[in-house]
Short mmCIF file of C-alpha atoms in Angstrom, two decimals:
data_model
loop_
_atom_site.label_atom_id
_atom_site.label_comp_id
_atom_site.label_asym_id
_atom_site.label_seq_id
_atom_site.Cartn_x
_atom_site.Cartn_y
_atom_site.Cartn_z
CA UNK A 1252 -9.17 51.98 -19.23
CA UNK A 1253 -7.56 49.10 -21.33
CA UNK A 1254 -4.69 49.39 -23.48
CA UNK A 1255 -6.53 49.37 -26.58
CA UNK A 1256 -8.32 52.37 -25.74
CA UNK A 1257 -5.29 54.51 -24.86
CA UNK A 1258 -3.74 55.27 -27.98
CA UNK A 1259 -4.85 56.08 -31.77
CA UNK A 1260 -8.13 57.85 -32.56
CA UNK A 1261 -10.57 57.40 -29.98
CA UNK A 1262 -14.49 58.28 -30.13
CA UNK A 1263 -16.13 59.24 -26.73
CA UNK A 1264 -19.82 59.98 -26.10
CA UNK A 1265 -20.82 60.99 -22.63
CA UNK A 1266 -23.94 62.39 -20.93
CA UNK A 1267 -22.52 64.18 -18.03
CA UNK A 1268 -19.65 66.03 -16.72
CA UNK A 1269 -19.18 63.36 -14.03
CA UNK A 1270 -19.03 60.79 -16.82
CA UNK A 1271 -16.65 62.87 -18.99
CA UNK A 1272 -14.20 63.38 -15.88
CA UNK A 1273 -14.33 59.58 -15.11
CA UNK A 1274 -13.65 58.51 -18.77
CA UNK A 1275 -11.14 61.14 -19.75
CA UNK A 1276 -8.96 61.47 -16.71
CA UNK A 1277 -7.24 58.30 -16.62
CA UNK A 1278 -6.31 58.72 -20.37
CA UNK A 1279 -4.65 61.84 -19.33
CA UNK A 1280 -3.15 60.30 -16.40
CA UNK A 1281 -1.63 57.50 -18.33
CA UNK A 1282 -0.39 59.99 -20.80
CA UNK A 1283 1.46 62.11 -17.98
CA UNK A 1284 3.08 58.95 -16.65
CA UNK A 1285 4.19 58.12 -20.13
CA UNK A 1286 5.77 61.45 -20.86
CA UNK A 1287 3.34 62.57 -23.31
CA UNK A 1288 2.49 66.36 -23.91
CA UNK A 1289 -1.25 66.83 -22.80
CA UNK A 1290 -3.25 68.90 -24.88
CA UNK A 1291 -6.94 69.96 -24.54
CA UNK A 1292 -8.56 71.56 -27.72
CA UNK A 1293 -11.40 73.56 -26.14
CA UNK A 1294 -11.82 75.42 -22.82
CA UNK A 1295 -12.43 72.53 -20.16
CA UNK A 1296 -10.87 69.38 -19.28
CA UNK A 1297 -10.56 67.24 -16.29
CA UNK A 1298 -8.34 68.18 -13.45
CA UNK A 1299 -5.17 66.09 -13.58
CA UNK A 1300 -1.67 66.41 -11.84
CA UNK A 1301 0.61 67.66 -14.39
CA UNK A 1302 0.81 70.12 -17.29
CA UNK A 1303 -2.14 70.39 -19.49
CA UNK A 1304 -2.25 72.78 -22.44
CA UNK A 1305 -5.32 74.39 -23.85
CA UNK A 1306 -6.05 75.80 -27.15
CA UNK A 1307 -9.14 77.08 -28.86
CA UNK A 1308 -9.06 75.73 -32.46
CA UNK A 1309 -11.98 75.49 -34.78
CA UNK A 1310 -13.18 72.20 -36.45
CA UNK A 1311 -11.69 71.42 -39.76
CA UNK A 1312 -8.14 72.13 -41.17
CA UNK A 1313 -7.35 74.48 -38.51
CA UNK A 1314 -7.20 71.66 -35.79
CA UNK A 1315 -5.21 69.38 -38.34
CA UNK A 1316 -2.69 72.20 -38.58
CA UNK A 1317 -2.72 72.69 -34.96
CA UNK A 1318 -2.18 69.00 -34.26
CA UNK A 1319 0.79 68.68 -36.71
CA UNK A 1320 2.43 71.73 -35.18
CA UNK A 1321 1.98 70.43 -31.68
CA UNK A 1322 3.32 66.92 -32.63
CA UNK A 1323 6.51 68.80 -34.10
CA UNK A 1324 6.82 71.02 -31.13
CA UNK A 1325 6.43 68.12 -28.68
CA UNK A 1326 9.43 66.33 -30.25
CA UNK A 1327 11.56 69.42 -30.01
CA UNK A 1328 10.28 69.73 -26.44
CA UNK A 1329 11.48 66.26 -25.38
CA UNK A 1330 7.95 64.72 -25.14
CA UNK A 1331 7.32 61.26 -25.98
CA UNK A 1332 4.38 62.24 -28.19
CA UNK A 1333 1.18 63.96 -27.90
CA UNK A 1334 -2.04 63.24 -26.24
CA UNK A 1335 -4.95 65.41 -27.01
CA UNK A 1336 -8.51 65.69 -25.85
CA UNK A 1337 -10.92 67.59 -28.16
CA UNK A 1338 -13.93 68.79 -26.72
CA UNK A 1339 -16.10 68.57 -29.81
CA UNK A 1340 -18.82 70.79 -28.57
CA UNK A 1341 -16.42 73.65 -27.99
CA UNK A 1342 -14.87 74.11 -31.30
CA UNK A 1343 -16.37 76.63 -32.87
CA UNK A 1344 -19.46 76.25 -35.42
CA UNK A 1345 -21.14 72.76 -35.79
CA UNK A 1346 -20.14 71.07 -39.00
CA UNK A 1347 -22.72 69.38 -41.30
CA UNK A 1348 -23.02 65.64 -41.26
CA UNK A 1349 -20.94 65.12 -44.51
CA UNK A 1350 -18.24 67.82 -43.17
CA UNK A 1351 -17.97 66.24 -39.77
CA UNK A 1352 -17.48 62.88 -41.54
CA UNK A 1353 -14.74 64.10 -43.77
CA UNK A 1354 -13.30 65.82 -40.89
CA UNK A 1355 -13.01 62.86 -38.67
CA UNK A 1356 -11.27 60.69 -41.65
CA UNK A 1357 -9.04 63.38 -42.09
CA UNK A 1358 -8.05 63.53 -38.51
CA UNK A 1359 -7.98 59.75 -38.35
CA UNK A 1360 -5.57 59.74 -41.28
CA UNK A 1361 -3.43 62.27 -39.59
CA UNK A 1362 -3.73 60.71 -36.13
CA UNK A 1363 -2.13 57.55 -37.62
CA UNK A 1364 0.72 59.21 -39.55
CA UNK A 1365 1.48 61.37 -36.64
CA UNK A 1366 1.48 58.52 -34.17
CA UNK A 1367 -0.69 60.64 -31.87
CA UNK A 1368 -3.15 59.98 -29.46
CA UNK A 1369 -6.54 61.96 -30.11
CA UNK A 1370 -9.74 61.64 -27.96
CA UNK A 1371 -12.78 63.28 -29.61
CA UNK A 1372 -15.09 63.78 -26.79
CA UNK A 1373 -19.00 64.33 -27.99
CA UNK A 1374 -21.24 65.29 -25.28
CA UNK A 1375 -24.71 63.80 -26.22
CA UNK A 1376 -26.82 66.97 -25.07
CA UNK A 1377 -24.89 68.87 -27.66
CA UNK A 1378 -24.84 66.36 -30.58
CA UNK A 1379 -27.92 64.78 -32.10
CA UNK A 1380 -27.84 60.92 -32.68
CA UNK A 1381 -27.26 61.06 -36.51
CA UNK A 1382 -24.20 63.45 -35.80
CA UNK A 1383 -22.75 61.09 -32.99
CA UNK A 1384 -23.40 57.96 -35.14
CA UNK A 1385 -21.63 59.55 -38.27
CA UNK A 1386 -18.62 60.87 -36.06
CA UNK A 1387 -18.04 57.61 -34.33
CA UNK A 1388 -18.01 55.72 -37.68
CA UNK A 1389 -14.69 57.35 -38.35
CA UNK A 1390 -13.32 56.16 -35.07
CA UNK A 1391 -11.41 52.72 -34.83
CA UNK A 1392 -12.77 52.32 -31.34
CA UNK A 1393 -15.51 53.66 -29.17
CA UNK A 1394 -15.72 54.57 -25.56
CA UNK A 1395 -18.36 55.60 -23.24
CA UNK A 1396 -22.18 55.45 -24.33
CA UNK A 1397 -21.26 54.25 -27.95
CA UNK A 1398 -18.71 51.44 -27.02
CA UNK A 1399 -21.54 48.91 -27.98
CA UNK A 1400 -22.38 50.69 -31.09
CA UNK A 1401 -23.95 48.56 -33.99
CA UNK A 1402 -22.85 50.57 -36.89
CA UNK A 1403 -19.68 50.24 -38.81
CA UNK A 1404 -16.23 51.99 -38.07
CA UNK A 1405 -13.86 52.89 -40.76
CA UNK A 1406 -10.39 53.94 -39.78
CA UNK A 1407 -6.94 54.38 -41.72
CA UNK A 1408 -4.23 51.73 -42.27
CA UNK A 1409 -0.92 51.92 -43.96
CA UNK A 1410 -0.70 53.90 -47.07
CA UNK A 1411 -3.81 53.96 -49.09
CA UNK A 1412 -5.42 51.42 -46.84
CA UNK A 1413 -8.75 52.02 -44.62
CA UNK A 1414 -9.81 49.33 -42.09
CA UNK A 1415 -13.78 48.80 -41.83
CA UNK A 1416 -15.26 46.65 -38.99
CA UNK A 1417 -18.90 46.24 -37.63
CA UNK A 1418 -21.88 46.26 -39.71
CA UNK A 1419 -23.05 47.68 -42.91
CA UNK A 1420 -26.73 47.74 -43.60
CA UNK A 1421 -29.63 50.19 -44.86
CA UNK A 1422 -29.15 52.37 -41.92
CA UNK A 1423 -25.51 53.51 -42.45
CA UNK A 1424 -25.04 52.44 -45.75
CA UNK A 1425 -25.38 56.41 -46.71
CA UNK A 1426 -22.69 57.14 -44.29
CA UNK A 1427 -20.41 54.50 -45.61
CA UNK A 1428 -20.86 55.87 -49.26
CA UNK A 1429 -19.94 59.36 -47.99
CA UNK A 1430 -16.96 57.89 -46.08
CA UNK A 1431 -15.70 56.14 -49.08
CA UNK A 1432 -16.40 59.21 -51.25
CA UNK A 1433 -14.31 61.22 -48.70
CA UNK A 1434 -11.47 58.66 -48.59
CA UNK A 1435 -11.49 58.40 -52.40
CA UNK A 1436 -11.15 62.34 -52.79
CA UNK A 1437 -7.30 62.31 -52.17
CA UNK A 1438 -6.35 59.21 -54.03
CA UNK A 1439 -7.27 56.94 -57.18
CA UNK A 1440 -6.57 53.90 -55.22
CA UNK A 1441 -8.18 52.74 -52.43
CA UNK A 1442 -7.70 49.43 -50.33
CA UNK A 1443 -10.28 48.28 -47.75
CA UNK A 1444 -9.55 45.68 -45.27
CA UNK A 1445 -12.87 44.36 -43.96
CA UNK A 1446 -11.90 43.57 -40.27
CA UNK A 1447 -14.33 41.92 -38.15
CA UNK A 1448 -17.11 43.41 -40.53
CA UNK A 1449 -19.95 41.12 -39.06
CA UNK A 1450 -22.56 41.80 -41.75
CA UNK A 1451 -22.97 43.44 -45.12
CA UNK A 1452 -26.55 43.87 -46.41
CA UNK A 1453 -27.33 44.64 -50.02
CA UNK A 1454 -27.61 48.47 -49.15
CA UNK A 1455 -23.98 48.07 -47.96
CA UNK A 1456 -22.79 46.21 -51.21
CA UNK A 1457 -24.64 48.72 -53.12
CA UNK A 1458 -22.91 51.60 -51.56
CA UNK A 1459 -19.44 50.13 -52.68
CA UNK A 1460 -20.52 49.80 -56.12
CA UNK A 1461 -22.02 53.07 -56.25
CA UNK A 1462 -18.80 54.85 -55.02
CA UNK A 1463 -16.90 53.10 -57.76
CA UNK A 1464 -19.14 54.20 -60.49
CA UNK A 1465 -19.40 57.63 -59.36
CA UNK A 1466 -15.68 58.19 -59.27
CA UNK A 1467 -14.13 57.61 -62.60
CA UNK A 1468 -10.49 56.22 -62.32
CA UNK A 1469 -11.06 54.99 -58.96
CA UNK A 1470 -9.49 51.64 -58.02
CA UNK A 1471 -10.82 49.60 -55.18
CA UNK A 1472 -9.20 46.62 -53.47
CA UNK A 1473 -11.55 44.83 -51.02
CA UNK A 1474 -9.79 42.24 -48.56
CA UNK A 1475 -12.55 40.08 -46.77
CA UNK A 1476 -13.14 36.73 -45.43
CA UNK A 1477 -16.80 37.16 -45.79
CA UNK A 1478 -18.25 34.50 -47.95
CA UNK A 1479 -21.55 36.07 -47.82
CA UNK A 1480 -20.19 39.27 -49.12
CA UNK A 1481 -18.16 37.94 -52.02
CA UNK A 1482 -21.40 36.10 -52.76
CA UNK A 1483 -23.58 38.91 -52.84
CA UNK A 1484 -21.14 40.98 -55.07
CA UNK A 1485 -20.94 38.01 -57.47
CA UNK A 1486 -24.84 37.47 -57.42
CA UNK A 1487 -25.50 41.04 -57.92
CA UNK A 1488 -23.34 41.07 -61.03
CA UNK A 1489 -20.87 43.44 -59.93
CA UNK A 1490 -17.95 41.25 -60.46
CA UNK A 1491 -18.89 42.15 -64.14
CA UNK A 1492 -19.97 45.56 -63.99
CA UNK A 1493 -17.65 46.84 -61.51
CA UNK A 1494 -14.12 45.67 -63.08
CA UNK A 1495 -12.04 48.56 -61.00
CA UNK A 1496 -13.18 46.44 -57.91
CA UNK A 1497 -10.93 43.77 -57.00
CA UNK A 1498 -12.22 41.39 -54.18
CA UNK A 1499 -9.62 39.36 -52.23
CA UNK A 1500 -10.07 36.48 -49.85
CA UNK B 1027 -41.77 29.14 -74.86
CA UNK B 1028 -43.00 25.74 -75.91
CA UNK B 1029 -43.42 24.23 -72.30
CA UNK B 1030 -44.37 20.55 -72.32
CA UNK B 1031 -44.45 17.76 -69.75
CA UNK B 1032 -43.22 14.54 -70.82
CA UNK B 1033 -44.20 11.32 -68.94
CA UNK B 1034 -41.71 8.56 -68.72
CA UNK B 1035 -41.73 5.22 -66.47
CA UNK B 1036 -38.00 4.18 -66.80
CA UNK B 1037 -34.61 5.66 -67.32
CA UNK B 1038 -34.71 3.91 -70.86
CA UNK B 1039 -37.95 5.90 -71.52
CA UNK B 1040 -36.40 9.22 -70.27
CA UNK B 1041 -33.24 8.47 -72.60
CA UNK B 1042 -35.50 7.70 -75.52
CA UNK B 1043 -37.31 10.81 -75.12
CA UNK B 1044 -34.64 13.28 -74.00
CA UNK B 1045 -31.95 12.08 -76.82
CA UNK B 1046 -33.83 13.07 -79.82
CA UNK B 1047 -35.09 16.20 -78.19
CA UNK B 1048 -31.40 17.27 -77.48
CA UNK B 1049 -30.07 16.01 -80.67
CA UNK B 1050 -32.80 18.04 -82.72
CA UNK B 1051 -31.53 21.06 -80.99
CA UNK B 1052 -28.02 20.45 -81.57
CA UNK B 1053 -28.35 20.09 -85.18
CA UNK B 1054 -30.19 23.37 -85.48
CA UNK B 1055 -27.25 24.82 -83.61
CA UNK B 1056 -29.17 25.54 -80.51
CA UNK B 1057 -27.63 25.91 -76.96
CA UNK B 1058 -29.00 23.11 -74.88
CA UNK B 1059 -29.03 23.04 -70.95
CA UNK B 1060 -30.35 19.61 -69.26
CA UNK B 1061 -30.98 20.11 -65.42
CA UNK B 1062 -32.12 16.75 -64.19
CA UNK B 1063 -30.91 14.23 -61.55
CA UNK B 1064 -27.18 12.88 -61.57
CA UNK B 1065 -28.33 9.46 -62.65
CA UNK B 1066 -30.35 10.84 -65.68
CA UNK B 1067 -27.39 13.29 -66.81
CA UNK B 1068 -24.90 10.12 -66.73
CA UNK B 1069 -27.35 8.33 -68.86
CA UNK B 1070 -27.95 10.96 -71.14
CA UNK B 1071 -24.43 11.76 -71.55
CA UNK B 1072 -23.29 8.39 -72.32
CA UNK B 1073 -26.13 8.12 -74.84
CA UNK B 1074 -24.91 11.53 -76.63
CA UNK B 1075 -21.22 10.32 -76.77
CA UNK B 1076 -18.27 12.45 -76.70
CA UNK B 1077 -17.96 15.91 -77.63
CA UNK B 1078 -21.97 16.74 -77.69
CA UNK B 1079 -21.46 20.25 -76.43
CA UNK B 1080 -24.60 19.85 -73.84
CA UNK B 1081 -24.36 21.76 -70.69
CA UNK B 1082 -25.62 19.58 -67.64
CA UNK B 1083 -26.66 20.79 -64.39
CA UNK B 1084 -27.84 18.72 -61.31
CA UNK B 1085 -31.35 19.72 -60.44
CA UNK B 1086 -30.93 18.35 -56.80
CA UNK B 1087 -28.63 21.40 -56.43
CA UNK B 1088 -29.70 24.04 -58.89
CA UNK B 1089 -33.61 23.57 -58.27
CA UNK B 1090 -33.22 22.50 -54.51
CA UNK B 1091 -35.37 25.56 -53.98
CA UNK B 1092 -37.67 25.62 -56.93
CA UNK B 1093 -38.08 29.46 -56.74
CA UNK B 1094 -34.49 29.98 -58.21
CA UNK B 1095 -35.15 27.76 -61.20
CA UNK B 1096 -36.63 30.47 -63.30
CA UNK B 1097 -33.98 32.44 -63.00
CA UNK B 1098 -31.47 29.94 -64.22
CA UNK B 1099 -33.62 29.56 -67.24
CA UNK B 1100 -34.12 33.29 -67.88
CA UNK B 1101 -30.31 33.69 -67.80
CA UNK B 1102 -29.72 30.77 -70.15
CA UNK B 1103 -32.22 32.30 -72.76
CA UNK B 1104 -31.48 35.77 -72.51
CA UNK B 1105 -27.70 35.05 -72.81
CA UNK B 1106 -28.33 32.83 -76.07
CA UNK B 1107 -30.72 35.32 -77.39
CA UNK B 1108 -28.43 37.99 -77.14
CA UNK B 1109 -25.67 36.06 -78.82
CA UNK B 1110 -28.29 35.28 -81.60
CA UNK B 1111 -28.58 31.69 -80.75
CA UNK B 1112 -31.49 29.63 -80.21
CA UNK B 1113 -31.92 27.37 -77.25
CA UNK B 1114 -33.81 24.54 -75.25
CA UNK B 1115 -33.63 22.85 -72.21
CA UNK B 1116 -34.76 20.04 -70.29
CA UNK B 1117 -35.58 20.47 -66.82
CA UNK B 1118 -36.95 18.05 -64.11
CA UNK B 1119 -38.03 19.87 -60.60
CA UNK B 1120 -40.23 17.22 -59.28
CA UNK B 1121 -38.78 13.93 -57.97
CA UNK B 1122 -39.87 11.24 -55.35
CA UNK B 1123 -38.91 12.60 -51.91
CA UNK B 1124 -40.08 16.23 -52.47
CA UNK B 1125 -42.00 17.35 -49.42
CA UNK B 1126 -45.70 18.68 -49.58
CA UNK B 1127 -44.61 22.04 -49.12
CA UNK B 1128 -41.81 21.85 -51.75
CA UNK B 1129 -44.16 20.07 -54.21
CA UNK B 1130 -46.61 22.95 -54.14
CA UNK B 1131 -43.75 25.36 -54.80
CA UNK B 1132 -42.64 23.24 -57.48
CA UNK B 1133 -46.01 23.26 -59.09
CA UNK B 1134 -46.46 26.88 -58.88
CA UNK B 1135 -42.96 27.22 -60.55
CA UNK B 1136 -44.30 25.00 -63.43
CA UNK B 1137 -47.32 27.55 -63.94
CA UNK B 1138 -45.12 30.61 -63.78
CA UNK B 1139 -42.78 29.27 -66.52
CA UNK B 1140 -45.77 29.88 -68.79
CA UNK B 1141 -45.76 33.79 -67.81
CA UNK B 1142 -41.84 34.39 -67.53
CA UNK B 1143 -40.87 34.63 -70.90
CA UNK B 1144 -43.44 37.01 -72.77
CA UNK B 1145 -40.86 38.85 -75.04
CA UNK B 1146 -38.25 36.18 -75.73
CA UNK B 1147 -37.97 34.51 -78.88
CA UNK B 1148 -39.67 30.87 -79.02
CA UNK B 1149 -37.82 28.32 -77.06
CA UNK B 1150 -38.44 24.62 -76.08
CA UNK B 1151 -38.62 23.36 -72.58
CA UNK B 1152 -39.34 19.76 -71.82
CA UNK B 1153 -40.28 18.91 -68.23
CA UNK B 1154 -39.95 14.94 -67.58
CA UNK B 1155 -42.21 13.59 -65.05
CA UNK B 1156 -41.60 9.99 -63.64
CA UNK B 1157 -45.01 8.58 -63.63
CA UNK B 1158 -43.81 5.31 -61.76
CA UNK B 1159 -42.62 7.19 -58.92
CA UNK B 1160 -44.88 10.36 -58.67
CA UNK B 1161 -48.38 10.27 -57.30
CA UNK B 1162 -51.06 10.47 -59.80
CA UNK B 1163 -52.19 13.88 -58.52
CA UNK B 1164 -48.82 15.08 -59.21
CA UNK B 1165 -49.09 13.85 -63.01
CA UNK B 1166 -52.65 15.42 -63.13
CA UNK B 1167 -51.36 18.66 -62.21
CA UNK B 1168 -48.46 18.41 -64.91
CA UNK B 1169 -51.35 18.15 -67.39
CA UNK B 1170 -52.82 21.41 -66.15
CA UNK B 1171 -49.63 23.47 -65.80
CA UNK B 1172 -48.17 22.25 -69.44
CA UNK B 1173 -49.92 23.37 -72.74
CA UNK B 1174 -48.21 20.31 -74.51
CA UNK B 1175 -47.80 16.65 -72.91
CA UNK B 1176 -45.94 13.65 -74.39
CA UNK B 1177 -45.44 10.21 -73.72
CA UNK B 1178 -44.40 7.09 -75.51
CA UNK B 1179 -42.83 9.19 -78.31
CA UNK B 1180 -45.91 11.25 -78.85
CA UNK B 1181 -46.86 14.77 -78.29
CA UNK B 1182 -50.26 16.41 -78.02
CA UNK B 1183 -51.79 19.47 -76.60
CA UNK B 1184 -52.95 19.17 -72.99
CA UNK B 1185 -56.88 19.53 -72.64
CA UNK B 1186 -56.18 20.07 -68.98
CA UNK B 1187 -54.00 23.10 -69.60
CA UNK B 1188 -55.05 25.91 -67.12
CA UNK B 1189 -52.24 28.32 -66.44
CA UNK B 1190 -53.80 29.63 -63.20
CA UNK B 1191 -52.07 30.05 -60.00
CA UNK B 1192 -55.09 30.47 -57.76
CA UNK B 1193 -55.79 26.58 -57.34
CA UNK B 1194 -51.97 26.34 -56.30
CA UNK B 1195 -51.92 28.99 -53.46
CA UNK B 1196 -53.08 27.02 -50.33
CA UNK B 1197 -52.99 28.69 -47.06
CA UNK B 1198 -49.59 28.15 -45.45
CA UNK B 1199 -49.77 25.65 -42.53
CA UNK B 1200 -50.16 27.21 -39.31
CA UNK B 1201 -46.80 27.80 -37.55
CA UNK B 1202 -46.30 25.52 -34.45
CA UNK B 1203 -46.41 26.98 -31.10
CA UNK B 1204 -44.35 28.19 -29.37
CA UNK B 1205 -42.68 29.97 -32.41
CA UNK B 1206 -40.42 32.79 -31.61
CA UNK B 1207 -42.08 35.89 -32.46
CA UNK B 1208 -40.40 39.39 -33.01
CA UNK B 1209 -42.42 42.39 -34.09
CA UNK B 1210 -39.95 44.72 -35.73
CA UNK B 1211 -39.92 48.27 -37.51
CA UNK B 1212 -36.70 50.39 -38.88
CA UNK B 1213 -35.87 51.07 -35.31
CA UNK B 1214 -35.27 47.61 -34.26
CA UNK B 1215 -34.60 45.88 -37.38
CA UNK B 1216 -30.80 45.42 -36.53
CA UNK B 1217 -31.91 43.38 -33.60
CA UNK B 1218 -33.48 40.74 -35.96
CA UNK B 1219 -29.94 39.66 -37.16
CA UNK B 1220 -28.91 38.60 -33.71
CA UNK B 1221 -32.28 37.30 -33.00
CA UNK B 1222 -31.96 34.87 -35.86
CA UNK B 1223 -28.42 34.00 -35.29
CA UNK B 1224 -28.96 33.24 -31.53
CA UNK B 1225 -31.81 30.97 -32.52
CA UNK B 1226 -29.94 29.18 -35.36
CA UNK B 1227 -27.06 28.50 -32.99
CA UNK B 1228 -28.88 25.81 -31.46
CA UNK B 1229 -29.63 23.99 -34.80
CA UNK B 1230 -27.66 22.01 -37.22
CA UNK B 1231 -27.09 25.04 -39.70
CA UNK B 1232 -23.22 25.68 -40.23
CA UNK B 1233 -21.66 28.97 -39.88
CA UNK B 1234 -21.99 29.83 -43.42
CA UNK B 1235 -25.65 28.76 -43.59
CA UNK B 1236 -26.50 30.92 -40.56
CA UNK B 1237 -24.68 33.72 -42.22
CA UNK B 1238 -26.90 33.14 -45.60
CA UNK B 1239 -30.02 32.84 -43.50
CA UNK B 1240 -29.49 35.96 -41.48
CA UNK B 1241 -28.99 38.11 -44.71
CA UNK B 1242 -32.06 36.53 -46.29
CA UNK B 1243 -34.13 37.28 -43.20
CA UNK B 1244 -32.71 40.72 -42.74
CA UNK B 1245 -33.62 41.69 -46.49
CA UNK B 1246 -37.19 40.31 -46.04
CA UNK B 1247 -37.59 42.75 -43.01
CA UNK B 1248 -35.97 45.48 -45.28
CA UNK B 1249 -38.87 44.71 -47.71
CA UNK B 1250 -41.54 45.09 -45.00
CA UNK B 1251 -40.00 48.35 -43.76
CA UNK B 1252 -39.76 49.81 -47.25
CA UNK B 1253 -42.66 48.26 -48.94
CA UNK B 1254 -44.94 46.61 -46.31
CA UNK B 1255 -46.22 49.47 -44.26
CA UNK B 1256 -43.19 50.19 -42.38
CA UNK B 1257 -43.46 47.35 -40.13
CA UNK B 1258 -43.73 43.52 -39.77
CA UNK B 1259 -43.64 40.49 -37.56
CA UNK B 1260 -40.67 37.67 -37.68
CA UNK B 1261 -41.60 34.29 -36.59
CA UNK B 1262 -39.17 31.28 -36.24
CA UNK B 1263 -39.58 27.81 -35.68
CA UNK B 1264 -37.89 24.28 -36.23
CA UNK B 1265 -39.26 21.65 -38.29
CA UNK B 1266 -37.47 18.07 -38.63
CA UNK B 1267 -34.28 18.86 -40.43
CA UNK B 1268 -34.80 22.52 -40.94
CA UNK B 1269 -35.24 25.88 -39.63
CA UNK B 1270 -38.26 28.21 -40.86
CA UNK B 1271 -38.72 31.86 -40.77
CA UNK B 1272 -41.83 33.82 -41.57
CA UNK B 1273 -41.88 37.49 -42.13
CA UNK B 1274 -45.34 38.94 -42.50
CA UNK B 1275 -46.52 42.82 -43.24
CA UNK B 1276 -49.37 44.60 -44.54
CA UNK B 1277 -47.84 45.09 -47.97
CA UNK B 1278 -49.36 43.30 -51.08
CA UNK B 1279 -47.06 41.70 -53.76
CA UNK B 1280 -49.02 41.70 -57.20
CA UNK B 1281 -46.27 40.42 -59.27
CA UNK B 1282 -46.48 36.57 -59.12
CA UNK B 1283 -42.97 36.24 -60.56
CA UNK B 1284 -41.36 38.54 -58.12
CA UNK B 1285 -37.90 37.29 -56.72
CA UNK B 1286 -37.37 34.99 -59.72
CA UNK B 1287 -35.14 36.88 -61.96
CA UNK B 1288 -31.63 38.20 -60.85
CA UNK B 1289 -31.99 42.03 -60.61
CA UNK B 1290 -30.06 44.29 -63.10
CA UNK B 1291 -26.96 45.46 -61.67
CA UNK B 1292 -27.64 48.76 -59.65
CA UNK B 1293 -31.31 47.78 -59.56
CA UNK B 1294 -32.61 49.17 -56.23
CA UNK B 1295 -36.01 46.94 -56.42
CA UNK B 1296 -36.59 43.37 -56.49
CA UNK B 1297 -33.62 42.28 -54.73
CA UNK B 1298 -34.71 41.16 -51.23
CA UNK B 1299 -36.96 38.23 -52.51
CA UNK B 1300 -34.53 37.16 -55.32
CA UNK B 1301 -31.64 36.87 -52.47
CA UNK B 1302 -34.10 34.96 -50.15
CA UNK B 1303 -34.54 32.46 -53.13
CA UNK B 1304 -30.90 32.23 -53.65
CA UNK B 1305 -29.76 31.78 -50.21
CA UNK B 1306 -32.56 29.65 -48.71
CA UNK B 1307 -33.94 25.95 -49.57
CA UNK B 1308 -37.33 26.71 -49.95
CA UNK B 1309 -39.34 30.08 -50.24
CA UNK B 1310 -43.06 30.16 -49.72
CA UNK B 1311 -44.75 33.64 -50.78
CA UNK B 1312 -48.44 34.00 -50.07
CA UNK B 1313 -49.62 38.00 -50.72
CA UNK B 1314 -53.20 39.39 -50.81
CA UNK B 1315 -55.14 42.43 -49.85
CA UNK B 1316 -54.88 41.24 -46.51
CA UNK B 1317 -50.94 41.17 -46.27
CA UNK B 1318 -48.02 39.23 -47.51
CA UNK B 1319 -46.26 36.37 -45.70
CA UNK B 1320 -42.99 34.83 -46.75
CA UNK B 1321 -41.76 31.68 -45.27
CA UNK B 1322 -38.14 30.69 -45.75
CA UNK B 1323 -36.74 27.39 -45.11
CA UNK B 1324 -32.85 26.40 -44.57
CA UNK B 1325 -32.00 22.58 -44.47
CA UNK B 1326 -29.87 21.57 -41.61
CA UNK B 1327 -26.87 19.76 -42.41
CA UNK B 1328 -27.07 15.96 -41.22
CA UNK B 1329 -25.04 15.22 -38.31
#
């Protein structure tokens, strides 16, 4: 596992126990060597040398509360931090797609704020492709089967900032619209950084405008180097009809 | 719209015709837009003198792709109509050096202009044609696509006026072999982006041009998925100085003006072909009950 995949909010998709063990164990081993408290949400986890704490927590706010408590406790207990593996198929009733997306975005924000490492493990036999795609879009990096995913990824930055990478198109524009709506639910000001956003089609541009128009009072700042995006935004007239959106180069 | 072709032989004759046409509009308080070549702009601007208030546009840039000219006139007319102001224009979309493909699309543009302003207040558009540099058949076609023709200071109804597109819908030339061919549906539509980008990487398109071309082709494929039977075939090839991409599907586009007006903000329809017109240097659309073919051309930068 390279260093960029060993910290922060990591999405993992596996199709077998062997693959799960092969990909998750190094992350926990590294955490043990670094002095992190190792936690598994769910019943199972790879066998490693060192203590691993298991908790059964439900998806949703219960997990967020538990994560915050564990980070607090780990600090008092002398750990450097926490490293959590969440077996997403073992954490209670499955969430609807919008709920799953909103939950993963909340989790991403919490992981960033707490400086934790959180690996969300999705077994392909337990989740359909749409669920996996939606869940992975709320992780800054993918691992396992989805590492070469061509969708978009949205993850939290500092303050009211969210980073977006990958590609926005007709297939995932609905998910992007839902992700923006979810991110806007707790603030009136959003900043989007298009980081390595390789492609945005008209459906993606439209999604951005839709959210701004649907949420009165929302201000949106988009920072992008994409000439194509800026040109489309202007050509479609949104520079005039969406004055609450500011496009920065 | 009062749509007239004006035949001239020299720059002096162009100015002699354009100057009173423009001045008449200015005296009437009309907005005037003149979209011609850079030398013609310089000559007319000089003849008008300072502070004339005419808007000039270089037709070589604005009308490189004739499929986007109507969009410009519509914006001009609608904007001024909304402001309660009359308007008139001069537009010369055909100049020596246009390729055969471009000429046909320019001539289709001239016919479509007669259909593009059914509800707007009367306005005048003069289309100059240089008879000393253009072929005779081009001039003859101008008389068929304009209800009024003029020359040597005189104007008259065109006896040959026939605003019918059917004579200007030739079969597209067969694509050369071997063309890259890529059947697509929604399931693999994302692969089109890489396919086009990889193909154009070996051509003279810049990074920005490639981005524009990829987006245009993607949106044409989206149209095929949404309106063309859910599937289509992408073909790509190179011609001297340009990259050409064709998207074919089973759909039928009945509106000959599709893609020639900027969609209203928030509109979900009519955006793909309009964007292709904006992003590409030439767009050829042929549609019938047998299906639709859209060819888009992107000119390579001279090395």
